[in-house]
Coordinates of C-alpha atoms in Angstrom, one line a residue:
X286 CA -59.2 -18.7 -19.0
X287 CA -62.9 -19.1 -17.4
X288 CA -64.3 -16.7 -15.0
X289 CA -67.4 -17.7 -12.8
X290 CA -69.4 -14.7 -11.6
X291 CA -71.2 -16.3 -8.2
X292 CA -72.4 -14.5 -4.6
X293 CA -75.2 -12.3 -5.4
X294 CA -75.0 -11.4 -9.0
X295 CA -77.1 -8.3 -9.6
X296 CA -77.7 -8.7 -13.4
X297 CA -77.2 -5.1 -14.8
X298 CA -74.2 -4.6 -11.9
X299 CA -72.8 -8.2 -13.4
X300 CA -73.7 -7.7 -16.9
X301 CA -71.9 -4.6 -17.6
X302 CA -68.6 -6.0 -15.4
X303 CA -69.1 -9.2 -18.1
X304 CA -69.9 -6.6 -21.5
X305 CA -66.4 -4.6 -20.1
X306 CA -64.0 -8.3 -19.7
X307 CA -65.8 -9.3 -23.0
X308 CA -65.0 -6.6 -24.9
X309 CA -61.1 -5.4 -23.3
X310 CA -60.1 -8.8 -22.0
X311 CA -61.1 -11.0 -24.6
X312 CA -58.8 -14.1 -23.3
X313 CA -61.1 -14.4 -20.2
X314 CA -64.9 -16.4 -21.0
X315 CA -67.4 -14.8 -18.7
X316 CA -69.8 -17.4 -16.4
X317 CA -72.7 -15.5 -14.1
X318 CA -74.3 -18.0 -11.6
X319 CA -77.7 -17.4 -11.2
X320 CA -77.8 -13.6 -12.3
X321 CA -80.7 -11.9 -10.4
X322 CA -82.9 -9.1 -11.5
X323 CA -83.3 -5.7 -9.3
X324 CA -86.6 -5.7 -10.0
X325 CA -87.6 -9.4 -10.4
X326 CA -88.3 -11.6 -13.3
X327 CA -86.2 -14.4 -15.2
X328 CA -83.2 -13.0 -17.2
X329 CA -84.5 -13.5 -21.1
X330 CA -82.6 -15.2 -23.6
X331 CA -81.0 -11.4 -25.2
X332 CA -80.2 -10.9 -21.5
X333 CA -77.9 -13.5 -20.7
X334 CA -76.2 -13.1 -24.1
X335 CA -74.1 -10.5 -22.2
X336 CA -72.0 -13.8 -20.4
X337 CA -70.7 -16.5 -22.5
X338 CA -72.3 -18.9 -20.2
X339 CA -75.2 -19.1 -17.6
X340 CA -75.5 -21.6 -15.2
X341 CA -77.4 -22.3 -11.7
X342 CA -75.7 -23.8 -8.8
X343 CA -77.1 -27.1 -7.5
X344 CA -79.3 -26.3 -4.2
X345 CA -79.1 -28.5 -1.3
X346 CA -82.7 -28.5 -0.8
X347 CA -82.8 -30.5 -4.2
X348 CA -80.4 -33.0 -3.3
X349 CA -83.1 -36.0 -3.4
X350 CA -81.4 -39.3 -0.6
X351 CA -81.3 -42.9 -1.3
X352 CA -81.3 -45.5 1.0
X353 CA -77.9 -46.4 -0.4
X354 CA -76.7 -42.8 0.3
X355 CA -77.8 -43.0 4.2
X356 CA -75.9 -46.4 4.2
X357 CA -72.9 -44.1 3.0
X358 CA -73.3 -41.6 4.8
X359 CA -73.3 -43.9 7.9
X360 CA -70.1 -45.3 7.2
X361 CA -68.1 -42.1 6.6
X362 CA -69.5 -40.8 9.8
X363 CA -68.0 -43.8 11.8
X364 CA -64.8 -42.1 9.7
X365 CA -64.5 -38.9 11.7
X366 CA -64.3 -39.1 15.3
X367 CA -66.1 -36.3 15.6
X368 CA -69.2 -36.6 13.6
X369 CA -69.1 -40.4 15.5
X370 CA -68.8 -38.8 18.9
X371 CA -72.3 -36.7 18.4
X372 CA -73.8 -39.5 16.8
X373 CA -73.2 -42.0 19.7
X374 CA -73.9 -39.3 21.8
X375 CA -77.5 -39.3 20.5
X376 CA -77.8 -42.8 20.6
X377 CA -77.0 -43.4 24.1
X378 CA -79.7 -40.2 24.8
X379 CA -82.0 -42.2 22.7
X380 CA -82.3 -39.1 20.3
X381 CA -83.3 -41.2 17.3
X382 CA -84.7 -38.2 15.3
X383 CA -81.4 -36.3 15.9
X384 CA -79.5 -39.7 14.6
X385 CA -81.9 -39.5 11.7
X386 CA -81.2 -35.8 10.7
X387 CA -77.5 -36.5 10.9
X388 CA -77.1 -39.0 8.6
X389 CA -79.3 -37.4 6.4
X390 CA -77.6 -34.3 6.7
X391 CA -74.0 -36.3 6.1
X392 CA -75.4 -37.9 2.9
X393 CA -76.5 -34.8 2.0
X394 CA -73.6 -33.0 1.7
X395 CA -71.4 -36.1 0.3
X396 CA -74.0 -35.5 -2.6
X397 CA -74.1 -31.9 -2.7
X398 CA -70.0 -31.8 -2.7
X399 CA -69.4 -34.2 -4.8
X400 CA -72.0 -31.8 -8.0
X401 CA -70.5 -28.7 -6.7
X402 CA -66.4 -29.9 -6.8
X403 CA -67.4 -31.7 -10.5
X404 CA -68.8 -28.3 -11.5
X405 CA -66.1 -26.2 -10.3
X406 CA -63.3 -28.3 -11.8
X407 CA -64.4 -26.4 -15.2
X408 CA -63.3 -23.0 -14.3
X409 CA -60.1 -21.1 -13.0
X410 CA -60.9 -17.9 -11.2
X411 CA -64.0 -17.6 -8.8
X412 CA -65.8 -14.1 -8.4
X413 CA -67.8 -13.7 -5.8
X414 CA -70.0 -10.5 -5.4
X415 CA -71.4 -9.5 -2.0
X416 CA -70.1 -10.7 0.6
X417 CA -72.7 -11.4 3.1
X418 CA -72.2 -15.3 5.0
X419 CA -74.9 -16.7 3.1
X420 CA -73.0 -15.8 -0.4
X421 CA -69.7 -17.4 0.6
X422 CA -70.7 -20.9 1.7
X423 CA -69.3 -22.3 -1.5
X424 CA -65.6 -21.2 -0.9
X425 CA -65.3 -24.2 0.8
X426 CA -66.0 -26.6 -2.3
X427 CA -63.2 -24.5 -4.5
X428 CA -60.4 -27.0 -5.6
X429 CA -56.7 -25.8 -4.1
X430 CA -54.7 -23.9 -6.9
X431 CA -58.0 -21.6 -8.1
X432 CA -57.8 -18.2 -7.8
X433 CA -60.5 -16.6 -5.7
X434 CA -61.2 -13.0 -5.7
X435 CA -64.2 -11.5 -3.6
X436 CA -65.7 -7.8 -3.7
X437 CA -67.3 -6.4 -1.5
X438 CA -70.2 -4.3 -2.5
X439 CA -71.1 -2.2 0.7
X440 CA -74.1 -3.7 2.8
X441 CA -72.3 -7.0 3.3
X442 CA -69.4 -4.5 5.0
X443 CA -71.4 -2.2 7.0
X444 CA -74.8 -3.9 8.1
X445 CA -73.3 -7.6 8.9
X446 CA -72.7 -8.2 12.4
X447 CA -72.2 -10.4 14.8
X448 CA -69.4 -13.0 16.4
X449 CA -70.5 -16.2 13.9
X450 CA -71.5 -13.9 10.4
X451 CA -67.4 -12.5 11.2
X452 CA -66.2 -16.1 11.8
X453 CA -67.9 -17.2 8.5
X454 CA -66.5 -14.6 6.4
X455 CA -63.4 -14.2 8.0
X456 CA -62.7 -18.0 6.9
X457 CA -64.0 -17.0 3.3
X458 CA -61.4 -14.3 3.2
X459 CA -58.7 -16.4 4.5
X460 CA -59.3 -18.4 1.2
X461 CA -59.3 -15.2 -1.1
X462 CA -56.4 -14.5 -3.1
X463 CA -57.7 -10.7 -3.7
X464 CA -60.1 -8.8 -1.9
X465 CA -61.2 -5.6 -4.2
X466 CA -62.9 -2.6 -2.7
X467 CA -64.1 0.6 -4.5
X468 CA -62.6 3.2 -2.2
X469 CA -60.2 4.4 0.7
X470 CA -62.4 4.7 3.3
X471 CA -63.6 1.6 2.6
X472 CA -60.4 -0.2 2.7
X473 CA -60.0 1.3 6.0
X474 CA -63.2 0.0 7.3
X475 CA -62.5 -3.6 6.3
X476 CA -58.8 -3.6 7.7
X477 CA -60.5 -2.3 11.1
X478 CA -63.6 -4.8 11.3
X479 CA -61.5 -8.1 10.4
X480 CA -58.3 -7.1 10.9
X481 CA -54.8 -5.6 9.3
X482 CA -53.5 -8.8 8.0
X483 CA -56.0 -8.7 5.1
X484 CA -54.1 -5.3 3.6
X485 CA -51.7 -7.4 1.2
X486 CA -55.1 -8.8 0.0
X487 CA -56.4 -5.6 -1.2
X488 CA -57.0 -3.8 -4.3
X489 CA -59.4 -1.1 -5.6
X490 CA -61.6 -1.6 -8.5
X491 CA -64.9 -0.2 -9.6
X492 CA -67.6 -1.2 -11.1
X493 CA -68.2 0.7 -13.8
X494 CA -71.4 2.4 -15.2
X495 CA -73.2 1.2 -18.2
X496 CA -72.3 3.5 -21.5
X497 CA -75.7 2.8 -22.8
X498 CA -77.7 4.5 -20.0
X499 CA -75.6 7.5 -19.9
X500 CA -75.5 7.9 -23.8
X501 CA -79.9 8.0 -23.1
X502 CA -78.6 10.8 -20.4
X503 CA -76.5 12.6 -22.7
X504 CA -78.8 12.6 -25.8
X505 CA -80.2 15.0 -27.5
X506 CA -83.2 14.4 -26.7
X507 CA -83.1 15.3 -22.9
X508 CA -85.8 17.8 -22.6
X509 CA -88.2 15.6 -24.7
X510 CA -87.3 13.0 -22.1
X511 CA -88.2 15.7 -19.1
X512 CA -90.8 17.0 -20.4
X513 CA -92.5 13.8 -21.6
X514 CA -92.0 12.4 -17.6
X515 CA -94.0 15.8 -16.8
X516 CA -96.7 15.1 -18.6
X517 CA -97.0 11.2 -18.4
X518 CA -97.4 12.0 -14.4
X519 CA -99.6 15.8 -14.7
X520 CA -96.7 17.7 -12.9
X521 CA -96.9 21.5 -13.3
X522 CA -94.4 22.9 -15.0
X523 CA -93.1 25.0 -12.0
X524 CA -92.6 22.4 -9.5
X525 CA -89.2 21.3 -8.7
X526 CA -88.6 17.8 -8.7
X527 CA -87.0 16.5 -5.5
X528 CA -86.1 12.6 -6.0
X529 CA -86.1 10.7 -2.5
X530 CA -83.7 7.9 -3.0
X531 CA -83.6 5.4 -5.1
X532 CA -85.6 2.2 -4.4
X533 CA -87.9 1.0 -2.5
X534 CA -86.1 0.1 0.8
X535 CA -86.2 1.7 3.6
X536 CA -82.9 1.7 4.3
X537 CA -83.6 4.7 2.0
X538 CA -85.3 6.7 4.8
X539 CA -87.9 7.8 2.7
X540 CA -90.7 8.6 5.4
X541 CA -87.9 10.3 8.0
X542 CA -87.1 12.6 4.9
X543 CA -90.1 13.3 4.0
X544 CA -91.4 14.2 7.8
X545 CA -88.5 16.7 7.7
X546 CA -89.4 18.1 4.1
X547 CA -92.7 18.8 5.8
X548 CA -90.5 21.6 8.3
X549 CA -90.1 23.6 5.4
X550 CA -91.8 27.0 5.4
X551 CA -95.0 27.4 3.6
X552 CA -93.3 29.0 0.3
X553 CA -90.9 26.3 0.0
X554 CA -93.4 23.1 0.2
X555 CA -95.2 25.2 -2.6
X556 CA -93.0 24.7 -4.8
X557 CA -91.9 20.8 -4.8
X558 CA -92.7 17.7 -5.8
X559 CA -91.2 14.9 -3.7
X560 CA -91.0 12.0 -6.2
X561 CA -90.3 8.5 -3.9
X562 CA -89.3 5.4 -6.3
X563 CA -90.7 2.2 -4.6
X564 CA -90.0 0.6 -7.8
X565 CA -87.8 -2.6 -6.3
X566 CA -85.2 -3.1 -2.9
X567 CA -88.7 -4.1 -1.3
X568 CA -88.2 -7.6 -0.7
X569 CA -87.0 -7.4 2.4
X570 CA -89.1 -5.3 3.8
X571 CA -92.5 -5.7 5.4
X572 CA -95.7 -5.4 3.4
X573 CA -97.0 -2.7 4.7
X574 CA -94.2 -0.6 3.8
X575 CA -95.2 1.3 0.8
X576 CA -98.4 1.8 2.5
X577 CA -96.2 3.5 5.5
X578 CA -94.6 5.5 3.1
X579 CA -98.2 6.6 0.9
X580 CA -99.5 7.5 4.2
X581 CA -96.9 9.8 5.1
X582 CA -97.3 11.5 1.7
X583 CA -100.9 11.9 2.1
X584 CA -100.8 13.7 5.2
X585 CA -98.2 15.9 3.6
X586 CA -98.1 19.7 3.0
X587 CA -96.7 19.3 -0.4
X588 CA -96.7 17.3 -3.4
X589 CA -96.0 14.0 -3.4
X590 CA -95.6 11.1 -6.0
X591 CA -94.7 7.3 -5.6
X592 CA -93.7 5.6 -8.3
X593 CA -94.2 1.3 -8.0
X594 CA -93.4 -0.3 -11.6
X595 CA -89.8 -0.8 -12.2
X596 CA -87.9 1.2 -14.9
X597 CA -85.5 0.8 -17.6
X598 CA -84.5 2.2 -21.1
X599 CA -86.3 5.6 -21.5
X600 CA -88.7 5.6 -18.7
X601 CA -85.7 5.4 -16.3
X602 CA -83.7 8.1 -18.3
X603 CA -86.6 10.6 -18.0
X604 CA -87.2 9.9 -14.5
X605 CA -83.9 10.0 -13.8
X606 CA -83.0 13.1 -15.8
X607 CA -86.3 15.0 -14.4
X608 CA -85.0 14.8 -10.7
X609 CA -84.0 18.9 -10.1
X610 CA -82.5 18.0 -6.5
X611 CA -81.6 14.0 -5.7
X612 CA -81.6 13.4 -2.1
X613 CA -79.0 10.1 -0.8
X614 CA -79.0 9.2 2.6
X615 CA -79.1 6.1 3.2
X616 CA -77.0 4.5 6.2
X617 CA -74.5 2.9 4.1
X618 CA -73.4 3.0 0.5
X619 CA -70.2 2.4 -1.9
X620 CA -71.2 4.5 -4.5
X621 CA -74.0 3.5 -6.1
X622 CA -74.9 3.5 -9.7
X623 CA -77.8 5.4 -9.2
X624 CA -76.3 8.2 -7.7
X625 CA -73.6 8.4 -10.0
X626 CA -76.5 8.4 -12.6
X627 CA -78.0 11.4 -11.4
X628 CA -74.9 13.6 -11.0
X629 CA -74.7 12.9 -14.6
X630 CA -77.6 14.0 -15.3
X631 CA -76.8 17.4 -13.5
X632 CA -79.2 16.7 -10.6
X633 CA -78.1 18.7 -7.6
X634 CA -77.5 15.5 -5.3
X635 CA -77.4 15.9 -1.8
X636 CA -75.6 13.2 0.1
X637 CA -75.4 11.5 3.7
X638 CA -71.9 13.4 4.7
X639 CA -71.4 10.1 6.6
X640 CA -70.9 7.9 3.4
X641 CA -67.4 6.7 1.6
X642 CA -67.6 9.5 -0.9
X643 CA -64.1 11.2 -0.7
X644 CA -63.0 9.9 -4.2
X645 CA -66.2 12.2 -5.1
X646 CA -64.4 14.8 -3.7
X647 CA -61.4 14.2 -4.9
X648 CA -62.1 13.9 -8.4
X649 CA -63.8 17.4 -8.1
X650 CA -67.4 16.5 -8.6
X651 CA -69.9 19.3 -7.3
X652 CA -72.3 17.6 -4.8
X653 CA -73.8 18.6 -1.6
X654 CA -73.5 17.4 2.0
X655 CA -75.3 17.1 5.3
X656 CA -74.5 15.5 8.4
X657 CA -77.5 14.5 10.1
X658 CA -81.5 14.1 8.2
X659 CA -82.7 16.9 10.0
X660 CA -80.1 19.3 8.0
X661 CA -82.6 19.0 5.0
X662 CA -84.4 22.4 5.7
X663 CA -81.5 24.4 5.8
X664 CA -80.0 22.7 2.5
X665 CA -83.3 22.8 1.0
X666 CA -84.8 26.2 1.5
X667 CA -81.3 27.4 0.7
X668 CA -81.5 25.1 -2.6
X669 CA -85.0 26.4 -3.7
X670 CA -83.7 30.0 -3.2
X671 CA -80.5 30.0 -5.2
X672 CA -81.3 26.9 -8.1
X673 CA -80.3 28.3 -10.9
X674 CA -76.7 29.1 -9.5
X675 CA -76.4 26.2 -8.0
X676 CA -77.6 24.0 -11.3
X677 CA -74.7 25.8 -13.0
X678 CA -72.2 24.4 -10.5
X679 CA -73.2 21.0 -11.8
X680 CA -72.0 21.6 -15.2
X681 CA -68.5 19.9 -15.1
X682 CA -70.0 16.8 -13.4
X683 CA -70.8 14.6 -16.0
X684 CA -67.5 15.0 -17.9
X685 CA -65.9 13.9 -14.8
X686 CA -68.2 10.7 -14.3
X687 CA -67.9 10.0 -18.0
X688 CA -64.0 10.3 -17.7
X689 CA -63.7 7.9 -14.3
X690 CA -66.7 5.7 -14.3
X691 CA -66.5 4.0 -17.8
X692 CA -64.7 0.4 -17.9
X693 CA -63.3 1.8 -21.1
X694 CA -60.8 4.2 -18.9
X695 CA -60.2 1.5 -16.1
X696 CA -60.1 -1.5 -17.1
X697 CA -56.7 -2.0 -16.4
X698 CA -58.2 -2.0 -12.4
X699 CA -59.8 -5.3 -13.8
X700 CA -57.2 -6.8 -15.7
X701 CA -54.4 -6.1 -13.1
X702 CA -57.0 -8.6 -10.6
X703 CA -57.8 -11.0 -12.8
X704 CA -54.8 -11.7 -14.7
X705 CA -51.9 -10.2 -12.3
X706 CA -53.5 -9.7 -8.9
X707 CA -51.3 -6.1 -8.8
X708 CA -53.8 -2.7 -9.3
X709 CA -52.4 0.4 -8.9
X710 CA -53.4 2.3 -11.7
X711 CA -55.6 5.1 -10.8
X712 CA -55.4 4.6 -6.9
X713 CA -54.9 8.4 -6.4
X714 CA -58.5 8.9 -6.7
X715 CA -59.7 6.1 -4.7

């Protein structure tokens, strides 16, 4: 059976859902269309070994015209009344450019169907990740009989809006045989935004985290790690690190956090270091972003560092495992890897009380919770006065992550959506 990974394949998000099907659920060959990298740069050759295959989809903008394919496209327009209509309607309104552009358009897509149907034909179930409009447009070219699963990965449910973004998706999902989701709440929030009928659709699954990362967590060589990140960036032994977010968007609110860090009393800022990772997620934001952010750490009371170059393998374990207090609160979220990385790691992480998080909860993970940014002071100053207590509280955490965010101990979510469509193992905690 062949899978094709396609939508917006974040490579380490992808590559560890492909490692996981590799290794558990051996009858299924893994595809990733156009795997991207968090933090830029072309996926090397020992990269993509992860998927049995790597392909890129054909692009429109590629698709090169022939005078043979406008004579084409001509004559299938006179096919559909519609398409006929407008273009008559353009004629008689002497629009010749408009007449241009549609037949161009037509042949166009007769050429760009007829590579993405051939290509399609070779595989059985379609997986697309992120469901933003722009990431579904190819549902439409998926042959009848294919099964089409989509997940939805948290952004694309709670920052799209608007009448025709809903209309798109809504027609993507009336296509999908299963629609997976990573949590209750957020079951509940698609069923309200598109609508009821979607419930029989529905199943929970997870991504889970990768081993390899947490095993670099884990090691025994954790306060080498901390201790190295110290001294690599001249931090003083005695300041506590507090990690703002995780990347460089600013959907991370990094300068409204750190404006409210500066309320803290005198003998608080003293004793931080506010460590804000810019190292990718900036893409979509405007140049002069990190800039905003520096600026606001310059004027600061406290210590401040910004880190820019992106990290993996032991530079991301130390930073990660150096971060004494992690602060999340971003708008939206469906638990993120990061996060999950840090309570590992025994960080105290302080979350947006506002995000899907009751399987958190649930599971018994120690976290804390605010309900609005401006609740950081109170969390904070109580924080820097009790962290030793509080680290303790920490210490059952990464047993619990290990035990329920490993493919190796839910696989079955996977396997039940691939290869059944039923999941209902481990739904008490979602």
């Amino acid at each position: 059976m062949r899978l094709l990974l396609l939508g917006h394949c974040s490579y380490y998000t992808v590559a560890n859902l492909s490692e996981a099907i590799r290794q558990y659920l051996p009858g299924i060959k893994v595809t990733a269309a156009d795997p991207v990298k968090p933090g830029g740069g072309e996926i090397s050759e020992r990269e993509s070994k992860v998927f049995d295959e790597v392909i890129s989809l054909p692009l429109k903008r590629q698709i090169r015209i022939s005078a043979g394919n406008r004579i084409n496209s001509l004559s299938e327009i006179f096919k559909d009344k519609k398409k006929l209509s407008t273009l008559l309607k353009n004629i008689f309104l002497l629009r010749f450019i408009s007449v241009i552009n549609q037949i161009n358009s037509n042949a166009e897509e007769i050429l760009y169907s007829e590579k993405i149907k051939s290509l399609f034909g070779n595989y059985d179930i379609f997986h697309f990740h992120y469901l933003a409009p722009e990431y579904l447009y190819n549902v439409r070219y998926i042959p009848s009989g294919k099964k089409v699963i989509m997940t939805f990965w948290g952004s694309d449910l709670y920052q799209i809006s608007g009448a025709e973004n809903y209309r798109k998706q809504l027609e993507a999902f009336d296509r999908a045989d299963i629609i997976t989701v990573n949590a209750l709440e957020i079951k509940e929030t698609v069923l309200a935004k598109y609508g009821r009928e979607l419930e029989d659709k529905i199943r929970f699954s997870d991504f889970g985290l990768d081993k390899d990362k947490l095993e670099r967590l884990n090691s025994s060589d954790r306060e080498k790690f901390i201790s190295g990140f110290r001294k690599k960036y001249n931090i003083d032994e005695s300041k506590v690190i507090i990690t703002v977010g995780y990347s460089g968007s600013s959907k991370q609110k990094h300068i409204e956090i750190l404006n409210t860090i500066e309320t803290l009393d005198d003998k608080h800022k003293k004793r931080i270091l506010a460590v804000i990772p810019l190292t990718y997620g900036l893409q979509f934001e405007k140049k002069d972003y990190p800039e905003k952010v520096k600026n606001v750490c310059n004027e600061s009371g406290y210590d401040t560092l910004v880190l820019e170059d992106y990290m993996t393998g032991d530079d991301l374990a130390a930073f990660t495992l150096s971060g004494e207090i992690t602060l999340n609160l971003r708008d939206t979220d469906a638990l993120n890897a990061s996060m999950l990385e840090s309570i590992y790691a025994g960080n105290i992480v302080i979350n947006g009380a506002w995000l899907p998080y009751g399987k958190l909860k649930r599971l018994g993970i120690y976290f804390k919770e605010i309900d609005k940014i401006s609740g950081l002071k109170e969390i904070l100053s109580f924080l820097l006065d009790n962290l030793e207590e509080e680290k303790k509280k920490t210490a059952s955490n990464a047993e619990i992550i290990r035990k329920n965010f490993l493919y190796e101990n839910f696989i079955k979510d996977w396997e039940a959506v691939y290869l059944n469509g039923n999941s209902d193992t481990n739904q008490n905690i979602y």
